[in-house]
Short mmCIF file of C-alpha atoms and ligand atoms in Angstrom, two decimals:
data_model
loop_
_atom_site.label_atom_id
_atom_site.label_comp_id
_atom_site.label_asym_id
_atom_site.label_seq_id
_atom_site.Cartn_x
_atom_site.Cartn_y
_atom_site.Cartn_z
CA MET A 1 0.12 -0.02 -0.13
CA SER A 2 1.47 3.24 -0.98
CA ALA A 3 1.07 6.80 0.04
CA VAL A 4 2.39 9.77 -2.20
CA ASN A 5 4.07 12.31 -0.14
CA VAL A 6 3.63 15.89 -1.43
CA GLY A 7 5.99 18.27 -0.04
CA MET A 8 6.59 16.43 3.42
CA PRO A 9 9.44 14.18 4.46
CA ARG A 10 8.03 10.83 5.01
CA ALA A 11 9.90 10.52 8.28
CA ARG A 12 7.57 13.27 9.93
CA LEU A 13 4.68 11.00 9.47
CA PRO A 14 3.30 8.91 12.56
CA GLU A 15 4.50 5.43 12.56
CA ILE A 16 1.48 3.25 12.15
CA ASP A 17 1.50 -0.56 12.99
CA PRO A 18 1.28 -2.07 9.37
CA SER A 19 -1.34 -4.75 10.60
CA ALA A 20 -3.67 -1.60 11.37
CA TYR A 21 -4.14 -1.09 7.33
CA GLU A 22 -5.82 -4.53 7.16
CA ALA A 23 -9.37 -4.04 5.74
CA ALA A 24 -12.04 -4.33 8.34
CA PRO A 25 -15.25 -3.95 6.39
CA GLY A 26 -18.23 -2.78 8.20
CA ALA A 27 -16.15 -1.24 11.07
CA PRO A 28 -16.19 2.59 11.52
CA LEU A 29 -13.48 4.57 10.19
CA VAL A 30 -11.84 5.73 13.56
CA ASP A 31 -8.43 7.41 13.87
CA THR A 32 -5.79 7.27 16.36
CA PHE A 33 -7.18 10.24 18.08
CA GLY A 34 -10.83 8.53 18.52
CA ARG A 35 -12.38 10.72 15.72
CA VAL A 36 -15.12 8.57 13.65
CA HIS A 37 -15.30 9.79 10.22
CA ARG A 38 -18.62 10.21 8.76
CA ASP A 39 -18.34 12.96 5.95
CA LEU A 40 -16.63 12.07 2.52
CA ARG A 41 -15.88 15.27 0.40
CA ILE A 42 -15.89 14.14 -3.25
CA SER A 43 -14.09 16.63 -5.69
CA LEU A 44 -15.66 16.06 -9.24
CA THR A 45 -13.13 18.25 -11.14
CA ASP A 46 -10.32 20.89 -10.43
CA ARG A 47 -12.02 23.04 -13.30
CA CYS A 48 -13.77 26.14 -12.54
CA SER A 49 -16.10 29.05 -14.02
CA LEU A 50 -14.67 31.40 -11.91
CA ARG A 51 -10.94 32.30 -10.52
CA CYS A 52 -11.25 33.43 -7.07
CA THR A 53 -8.28 35.00 -6.17
CA TYR A 54 -7.87 33.02 -2.87
CA CYS A 55 -8.23 29.62 -4.57
CA MET A 56 -7.06 29.82 -8.19
CA PRO A 57 -4.53 31.53 -10.32
CA GLU A 58 -5.56 33.95 -12.97
CA GLN A 59 -3.71 32.17 -15.72
CA GLY A 60 -1.31 29.13 -15.90
CA ASN A 61 -3.15 26.68 -13.90
CA GLU A 62 -1.97 22.93 -14.62
CA TRP A 63 -5.08 21.15 -14.86
CA LEU A 64 -5.56 17.55 -13.91
CA ALA A 65 -5.06 15.25 -16.77
CA ARG A 66 -8.50 14.17 -18.21
CA GLU A 67 -7.63 10.50 -18.27
CA SER A 68 -6.87 10.73 -14.54
CA ILE A 69 -10.51 11.92 -13.36
CA LEU A 70 -12.31 9.46 -11.63
CA THR A 71 -15.41 7.92 -13.87
CA VAL A 72 -18.83 7.82 -12.32
CA ASP A 73 -18.29 4.17 -11.76
CA GLU A 74 -15.20 4.69 -9.65
CA ILE A 75 -16.54 7.20 -7.69
CA GLU A 76 -19.60 5.16 -6.89
CA ARG A 77 -17.23 2.25 -5.88
CA VAL A 78 -15.47 4.10 -3.38
CA ALA A 79 -18.53 5.67 -2.12
CA ARG A 80 -20.11 2.45 -1.61
CA ILE A 81 -17.18 1.16 0.36
CA ALA A 82 -16.89 4.17 2.51
CA ALA A 83 -20.67 4.07 3.22
CA ALA A 84 -20.46 0.56 4.27
CA ALA A 85 -17.46 1.90 6.68
CA GLY A 86 -20.09 4.25 8.26
CA VAL A 87 -19.73 7.37 6.15
CA THR A 88 -23.27 9.04 6.03
CA THR A 89 -22.87 12.12 3.86
CA PHE A 90 -21.20 12.69 0.62
CA ARG A 91 -20.44 16.39 -0.26
CA LEU A 92 -19.82 16.93 -4.01
CA THR A 93 -17.36 19.87 -4.55
CA GLY A 94 -14.31 20.96 -6.82
CA GLY A 95 -13.60 23.10 -8.60
CA GLU A 96 -17.01 23.67 -9.78
CA PRO A 97 -18.87 20.63 -9.48
CA LEU A 98 -21.61 21.70 -11.77
CA LEU A 99 -19.19 21.78 -14.71
CA ARG A 100 -18.90 18.29 -14.67
CA ARG A 101 -20.98 17.02 -17.40
CA ASP A 102 -22.34 13.87 -15.77
CA VAL A 103 -22.86 15.59 -12.62
CA VAL A 104 -26.64 14.48 -12.41
CA ASP A 105 -25.75 11.10 -12.83
CA VAL A 106 -23.15 11.09 -10.29
CA VAL A 107 -25.76 12.48 -7.67
CA ALA A 108 -28.19 9.55 -8.93
CA ARG A 109 -25.83 7.03 -8.33
CA LEU A 110 -24.38 8.34 -4.98
CA ALA A 111 -28.04 8.81 -3.60
CA ALA A 112 -28.76 5.01 -4.20
CA VAL A 113 -25.70 3.96 -1.97
CA ARG A 114 -26.99 2.43 1.37
CA GLY A 115 -25.04 2.28 4.54
CA PRO A 116 -25.57 0.15 7.42
CA ASP A 117 -27.98 2.91 8.85
CA GLY A 118 -29.83 3.37 5.49
CA PRO A 119 -29.62 5.96 2.75
CA VAL A 120 -26.70 8.52 2.74
CA GLN A 121 -27.36 12.48 2.54
CA ILE A 122 -25.65 14.21 -0.93
CA ALA A 123 -24.71 17.66 -0.26
CA MET A 124 -22.96 19.88 -2.84
CA THR A 125 -20.93 23.29 -2.65
CA THR A 126 -21.14 25.26 -5.71
CA ASN A 127 -20.50 28.83 -6.95
CA GLY A 128 -24.09 28.70 -8.18
CA ILE A 129 -23.70 29.18 -11.97
CA ARG A 130 -25.67 26.49 -13.65
CA LEU A 131 -27.71 25.80 -10.73
CA PRO A 132 -31.00 27.41 -12.49
CA GLU A 133 -30.88 24.68 -15.20
CA LEU A 134 -29.49 21.86 -13.38
CA LEU A 135 -31.22 21.89 -9.75
CA PRO A 136 -34.54 20.57 -10.82
CA ASP A 137 -32.80 17.43 -12.31
CA LEU A 138 -30.24 17.36 -9.25
CA VAL A 139 -33.14 17.40 -6.79
CA ALA A 140 -35.04 14.59 -8.74
CA ALA A 141 -31.74 12.56 -8.69
CA GLY A 142 -31.48 13.08 -4.73
CA LEU A 143 -29.64 15.76 -4.03
CA SER A 144 -30.31 16.65 -0.30
CA ARG A 145 -28.63 20.06 0.29
CA VAL A 146 -26.68 22.74 -1.68
CA ASN A 147 -24.23 25.38 -0.28
CA VAL A 148 -23.51 28.27 -2.55
CA SER A 149 -20.23 30.68 -2.40
CA ILE A 150 -20.92 34.32 -2.57
CA ASP A 151 -18.36 36.56 -1.34
CA THR A 152 -19.99 39.85 -2.28
CA ILE A 153 -23.12 41.22 -3.72
CA ARG A 154 -21.53 44.18 -5.55
CA ARG A 155 -21.00 43.63 -9.47
CA ASP A 156 -17.54 45.25 -9.64
CA ARG A 157 -15.88 43.81 -6.29
CA PHE A 158 -17.24 40.47 -7.72
CA ALA A 159 -15.68 40.57 -11.03
CA ALA A 160 -12.12 41.71 -9.60
CA LEU A 161 -12.31 38.99 -6.91
CA THR A 162 -13.51 36.19 -9.21
CA ARG A 163 -11.85 37.86 -12.30
CA ARG A 164 -15.17 37.04 -14.11
CA ASP A 165 -18.09 39.27 -14.24
CA ARG A 166 -20.41 36.55 -13.54
CA LEU A 167 -22.52 38.16 -10.45
CA PRO A 168 -25.85 37.83 -11.92
CA GLU A 169 -25.61 34.32 -12.77
CA VAL A 170 -24.61 33.56 -9.03
CA LEU A 171 -27.54 35.46 -7.99
CA GLU A 172 -29.79 33.65 -10.45
CA GLY A 173 -28.32 30.42 -8.88
CA ILE A 174 -29.18 31.49 -5.21
CA ALA A 175 -32.71 32.66 -6.20
CA ALA A 176 -33.15 28.83 -7.75
CA ALA A 177 -31.90 27.30 -4.62
CA ALA A 178 -33.98 29.55 -2.66
CA ALA A 179 -37.04 28.55 -4.51
CA SER A 180 -36.42 24.94 -4.27
CA ASP A 181 -37.15 22.57 -1.34
CA LEU A 182 -33.55 21.88 -0.33
CA ARG A 183 -33.26 23.21 2.99
CA PRO A 184 -31.13 24.56 4.87
CA LEU A 185 -29.90 26.55 2.23
CA LYS A 186 -26.28 28.05 3.28
CA LEU A 187 -24.55 30.64 1.59
CA ASN A 188 -20.31 30.72 1.74
CA ALA A 189 -18.38 34.05 2.24
CA VAL A 190 -14.73 34.00 2.77
CA ALA A 191 -14.24 37.31 4.58
CA MET A 192 -11.34 39.55 3.23
CA ARG A 193 -9.58 42.80 4.44
CA GLY A 194 -9.90 45.54 2.21
CA VAL A 195 -12.15 43.19 -0.17
CA ASN A 196 -15.53 42.56 1.18
CA ASP A 197 -14.96 43.27 5.07
CA ASP A 198 -17.09 46.45 4.82
CA GLU A 199 -19.94 44.43 3.29
CA LEU A 200 -20.15 41.84 6.26
CA VAL A 201 -23.61 43.14 7.57
CA GLU A 202 -24.91 43.42 3.81
CA LEU A 203 -24.27 40.03 3.22
CA VAL A 204 -25.81 38.55 6.36
CA GLU A 205 -29.10 40.89 5.20
CA PHE A 206 -28.70 39.50 1.68
CA ALA A 207 -29.00 35.77 2.91
CA VAL A 208 -31.77 36.48 5.28
CA SER A 209 -33.90 37.85 2.32
CA GLN A 210 -33.15 34.68 0.65
CA GLY A 211 -34.17 32.45 3.45
CA ALA A 212 -30.60 31.24 3.65
CA GLN A 213 -27.89 31.25 6.49
CA LEU A 214 -24.78 33.02 5.83
CA ARG A 215 -21.22 31.44 6.81
CA PHE A 216 -18.26 33.41 6.98
CA ILE A 217 -15.19 31.48 6.28
CA GLU A 218 -11.45 32.76 7.68
CA GLN A 219 -9.23 32.73 4.56
CA MET A 220 -7.04 29.82 4.81
CA PRO A 221 -3.60 29.17 3.31
CA LEU A 222 -4.76 27.47 0.39
CA ASP A 223 -4.48 29.93 -2.54
CA ALA A 224 -2.62 28.52 -5.56
CA GLY A 225 -0.36 31.56 -5.49
CA HIS A 226 0.87 30.76 -2.01
CA THR A 227 0.37 34.79 -1.06
CA TRP A 228 -1.99 34.04 2.17
CA ASP A 229 -0.44 36.26 4.95
CA ARG A 230 -2.03 35.58 8.74
CA ALA A 231 -1.77 39.10 9.70
CA GLN A 232 -3.85 40.20 6.71
CA MET A 233 -6.77 37.68 7.24
CA VAL A 234 -10.02 38.90 8.93
CA THR A 235 -10.38 36.88 12.08
CA ARG A 236 -13.55 35.39 13.81
CA GLU A 237 -13.41 38.28 16.32
CA GLU A 238 -13.54 40.80 13.92
CA ILE A 239 -16.21 39.41 11.90
CA LEU A 240 -18.23 38.89 15.44
CA GLY A 241 -17.51 42.61 16.15
CA ALA A 242 -18.67 43.89 12.89
CA LEU A 243 -22.07 41.87 13.10
CA SER A 244 -22.61 42.79 16.79
CA ALA A 245 -22.92 46.45 15.82
CA ARG A 246 -25.87 45.67 14.03
CA TRP A 247 -27.55 42.16 15.83
CA GLU A 248 -27.51 41.03 19.30
CA LEU A 249 -25.87 37.61 18.84
CA THR A 250 -26.63 34.62 20.80
CA PRO A 251 -24.77 31.63 20.29
CA VAL A 252 -26.73 28.37 18.98
CA PRO A 253 -25.54 25.25 21.15
CA GLY A 254 -24.94 21.74 19.89
CA ARG A 255 -22.46 22.38 17.23
CA GLY A 256 -21.20 18.81 17.33
CA GLY A 257 -18.59 18.17 14.51
CA ALA A 258 -19.91 20.97 12.23
CA PRO A 259 -17.26 23.38 11.03
CA ALA A 260 -19.54 26.63 11.93
CA GLU A 261 -20.09 27.90 14.92
CA ARG A 262 -23.47 29.78 14.95
CA TRP A 263 -25.31 32.72 16.57
CA ARG A 264 -29.06 33.69 16.33
CA LEU A 265 -29.67 37.12 14.99
CA ASP A 266 -31.63 39.29 17.59
CA GLY A 267 -33.22 36.02 19.28
CA GLY A 268 -33.73 34.50 15.76
CA PRO A 269 -35.05 32.52 13.89
CA ASP A 270 -32.12 33.72 11.49
CA THR A 271 -28.77 32.75 12.29
CA VAL A 272 -25.15 33.64 11.13
CA GLY A 273 -22.13 31.23 11.25
CA VAL A 274 -18.49 31.54 11.20
CA ILE A 275 -15.90 28.90 10.26
CA ALA A 276 -12.62 29.95 12.07
CA SER A 277 -10.75 27.25 10.81
CA VAL A 278 -7.36 29.37 11.34
CA THR A 279 -8.11 31.11 14.85
CA ALA A 280 -10.26 28.75 16.40
CA PRO A 281 -9.63 25.31 14.67
CA PHE A 282 -12.04 22.59 15.09
CA CYS A 283 -9.61 19.51 14.16
CA GLY A 284 -10.40 17.77 17.39
CA ASP A 285 -14.09 17.03 16.00
CA CYS A 286 -13.34 16.51 12.44
CA ASP A 287 -15.15 13.81 11.03
CA ARG A 288 -14.11 14.67 7.19
CA LEU A 289 -11.81 12.54 4.64
CA ARG A 290 -11.47 14.04 1.08
CA LEU A 291 -11.28 12.45 -2.37
CA THR A 292 -9.83 14.46 -5.13
CA ALA A 293 -11.14 14.26 -8.83
CA ASP A 294 -7.82 12.36 -9.55
CA GLY A 295 -8.46 9.82 -7.04
CA GLN A 296 -6.31 10.62 -4.18
CA LEU A 297 -7.36 10.06 -0.50
CA ARG A 298 -6.71 13.04 1.86
CA ASN A 299 -7.38 13.06 5.58
CA CYS A 300 -7.05 17.01 5.84
CA LEU A 301 -7.44 19.96 3.73
CA PHE A 302 -3.79 20.77 4.64
CA SER A 303 -2.52 17.35 4.38
CA THR A 304 0.85 16.88 2.45
CA THR A 305 0.25 13.19 2.10
CA GLU A 306 -2.08 11.61 -0.50
CA PHE A 307 -3.12 7.96 -0.97
CA ASP A 308 -3.57 6.97 -4.30
CA LEU A 309 -6.62 4.86 -5.23
CA VAL A 310 -6.05 4.82 -8.96
CA PRO A 311 -4.00 1.91 -9.01
CA LEU A 312 -6.33 -0.05 -7.00
CA LEU A 313 -9.28 1.09 -8.82
CA ARG A 314 -7.79 0.36 -12.23
CA GLY A 315 -5.69 -2.45 -11.36
CA GLY A 316 -8.29 -5.08 -10.39
CA ALA A 317 -7.99 -4.52 -6.53
CA GLY A 318 -10.60 -6.00 -4.46
CA ASP A 319 -13.20 -3.96 -2.38
CA ASP A 320 -11.08 -5.02 0.79
CA ASP A 321 -7.98 -3.35 -0.38
CA LEU A 322 -9.93 -0.18 -1.34
CA ASP A 323 -11.41 -0.49 2.28
CA GLY A 324 -7.81 -1.01 3.63
CA MET A 325 -6.46 2.11 1.83
CA LEU A 326 -9.30 4.11 3.46
CA ARG A 327 -8.21 3.02 6.86
CA ALA A 328 -4.50 3.37 6.24
CA CYS A 329 -5.49 7.05 5.32
CA ILE A 330 -7.53 7.76 8.46
CA LEU A 331 -4.84 6.03 10.74
CA ARG A 332 -2.40 8.52 9.36
CA LYS A 333 -4.39 11.51 10.22
CA LEU A 334 -2.46 14.22 12.51
CA PRO A 335 -4.17 15.92 15.48
CA GLY A 336 -4.46 18.99 13.77
CA HIS A 337 -3.74 21.28 10.61
CA ALA A 338 -0.61 22.96 12.29
CA ILE A 339 -1.17 26.28 10.41
CA ASP A 340 0.57 28.08 13.19
CA ASP A 341 3.70 25.78 13.32
CA PRO A 342 6.93 27.38 12.26
CA GLY A 343 7.36 24.25 10.12
CA PHE A 344 3.95 24.78 8.39
CA LEU A 345 4.10 23.57 4.71
CA GLN A 346 1.11 24.56 2.41
CA PRO A 347 -0.12 21.68 0.46
CA ALA A 348 1.05 21.62 -3.26
CA ARG A 349 -2.39 21.68 -4.57
CA GLY A 350 -4.65 24.72 -4.69
CA MET A 351 -7.81 24.71 -2.93
CA ASN A 352 -9.64 24.04 -6.43
CA ALA A 353 -7.79 20.92 -6.85
CA ILE A 354 -8.14 19.42 -3.49
CA GLY A 355 -11.79 20.13 -3.07
CA GLY A 356 -13.13 22.49 -0.36
N1 SAM B 1 -16.60 26.08 -6.63
C1 SAM B 1 -17.48 25.56 -5.48
C2 SAM B 1 -17.60 26.84 -4.67
O1 SAM B 1 -16.97 27.87 -4.91
O2 SAM B 1 -18.47 26.99 -3.83
C3 SAM B 1 -16.95 24.65 -4.66
C4 SAM B 1 -15.39 24.52 -4.39
S1 SAM B 1 -14.66 25.66 -3.63
C5 SAM B 1 -12.85 25.37 -3.45
C6 SAM B 1 -15.29 25.49 -1.79
C7 SAM B 1 -15.29 26.18 -0.67
O3 SAM B 1 -13.97 26.88 -0.46
C8 SAM B 1 -15.93 27.94 -1.36
O4 SAM B 1 -16.84 28.25 -0.24
C9 SAM B 1 -14.62 28.73 -1.16
O5 SAM B 1 -15.03 30.12 -0.87
C10 SAM B 1 -13.95 28.25 -0.38
N2 SAM B 1 -12.27 28.42 -0.29
C11 SAM B 1 -11.73 28.38 -1.32
N3 SAM B 1 -10.58 28.81 -1.29
C12 SAM B 1 -10.34 29.26 0.18
C13 SAM B 1 -9.47 29.58 0.90
N4 SAM B 1 -8.23 29.89 0.64
N5 SAM B 1 -9.80 29.85 2.45
C14 SAM B 1 -11.10 29.72 2.66
N6 SAM B 1 -11.82 28.93 1.78
C15 SAM B 1 -11.72 28.99 0.72
FE1 SF4 B 2 -13.91 28.24 -8.37
FE2 SF4 B 2 -14.86 27.83 -6.19
FE3 SF4 B 2 -12.25 28.01 -6.38
FE4 SF4 B 2 -13.94 30.31 -6.76
S1 SF4 B 2 -13.59 29.02 -4.81
S2 SF4 B 2 -12.08 29.52 -8.11
S3 SF4 B 2 -15.87 29.26 -7.36
S4 SF4 B 2 -13.27 26.45 -7.20
#
């Protein structure tokens, strides 16, 4: 069983007893810190219709080779094995998942997967472009929830930030999601200094007007240009400070393993969330595992090690071998992302190629 190290010396990986790599079909995916993994993020493509500055370069992206992209059969097989091991949610992401031509088929095939406790949930994170045309078929295929990313509702800012003048299409996508039965509807916004940090209240008001919950995300060091600067990022405290000037914020208890902390606005029903991956990491409760579009398993967004499923999927390996690889990946999971460690290395892949 082989793991490919990406930018990190192998000697720094925790030593795991090789016998622990054995397949254990049906047993939960528990790591060495007792975290049970229930959520598989599946990236469908590294390609995208936007070029958000914090995620992708403007030009010169090295795309994954087309032949390396997992087929719907391969994705379904991994999902079935993960579900048998207790994964209950598949979140489709990318790149932009709606750019994948067979996205409706992917949803239909995954929605038919059953775990020991029955059906799984199929969620999607999208930039919203193409939602109006695709949402009815996605819902019919079994999509359970959708998150749409929108960092600004001002057209000039959107064009500068995403390097594409496509805000109207994103707004139409959000309107389509709001008109559907998919709930809860969540909107994601990365808070950025000098870009949208004067627009935080406006973004929440917009989300509320759509019947959606806004979740602010602290910017993470995952940009293709490696330009992230901790001193420049807008923190959870700053976000809460800005919102407190407009609303009384009451914490919502019962977060569980969810990345977002939530607050009621003026006693609620409406809420706002903050995903403070940098200043208040939630690694201790992480239940997530990732599959890249080219078949690499990752146990963390910030992982510098990947576990290659392609030789198994395309080399005639049995389901037990794939189950064993899932467990090997989980057993190598570190306690946290260590962004603040002096030796922190940003992963070689940009966010669009990892799957957010
Ligand atoms: N294209 C889809 C979208 O934008 O929703 C799905 C993929 S995108 C990588 C998933 C999420 O990751 C988005 O909400 C995006 O804002 C977020 N994201 C991307 N790069 C990020 C970064 N450097 N820090 C924090 N969030 C980031
Ligand atoms: Fe595309 Fe999403 Fe990355 Fe923006 S954040 S460039 S929409 S993958």
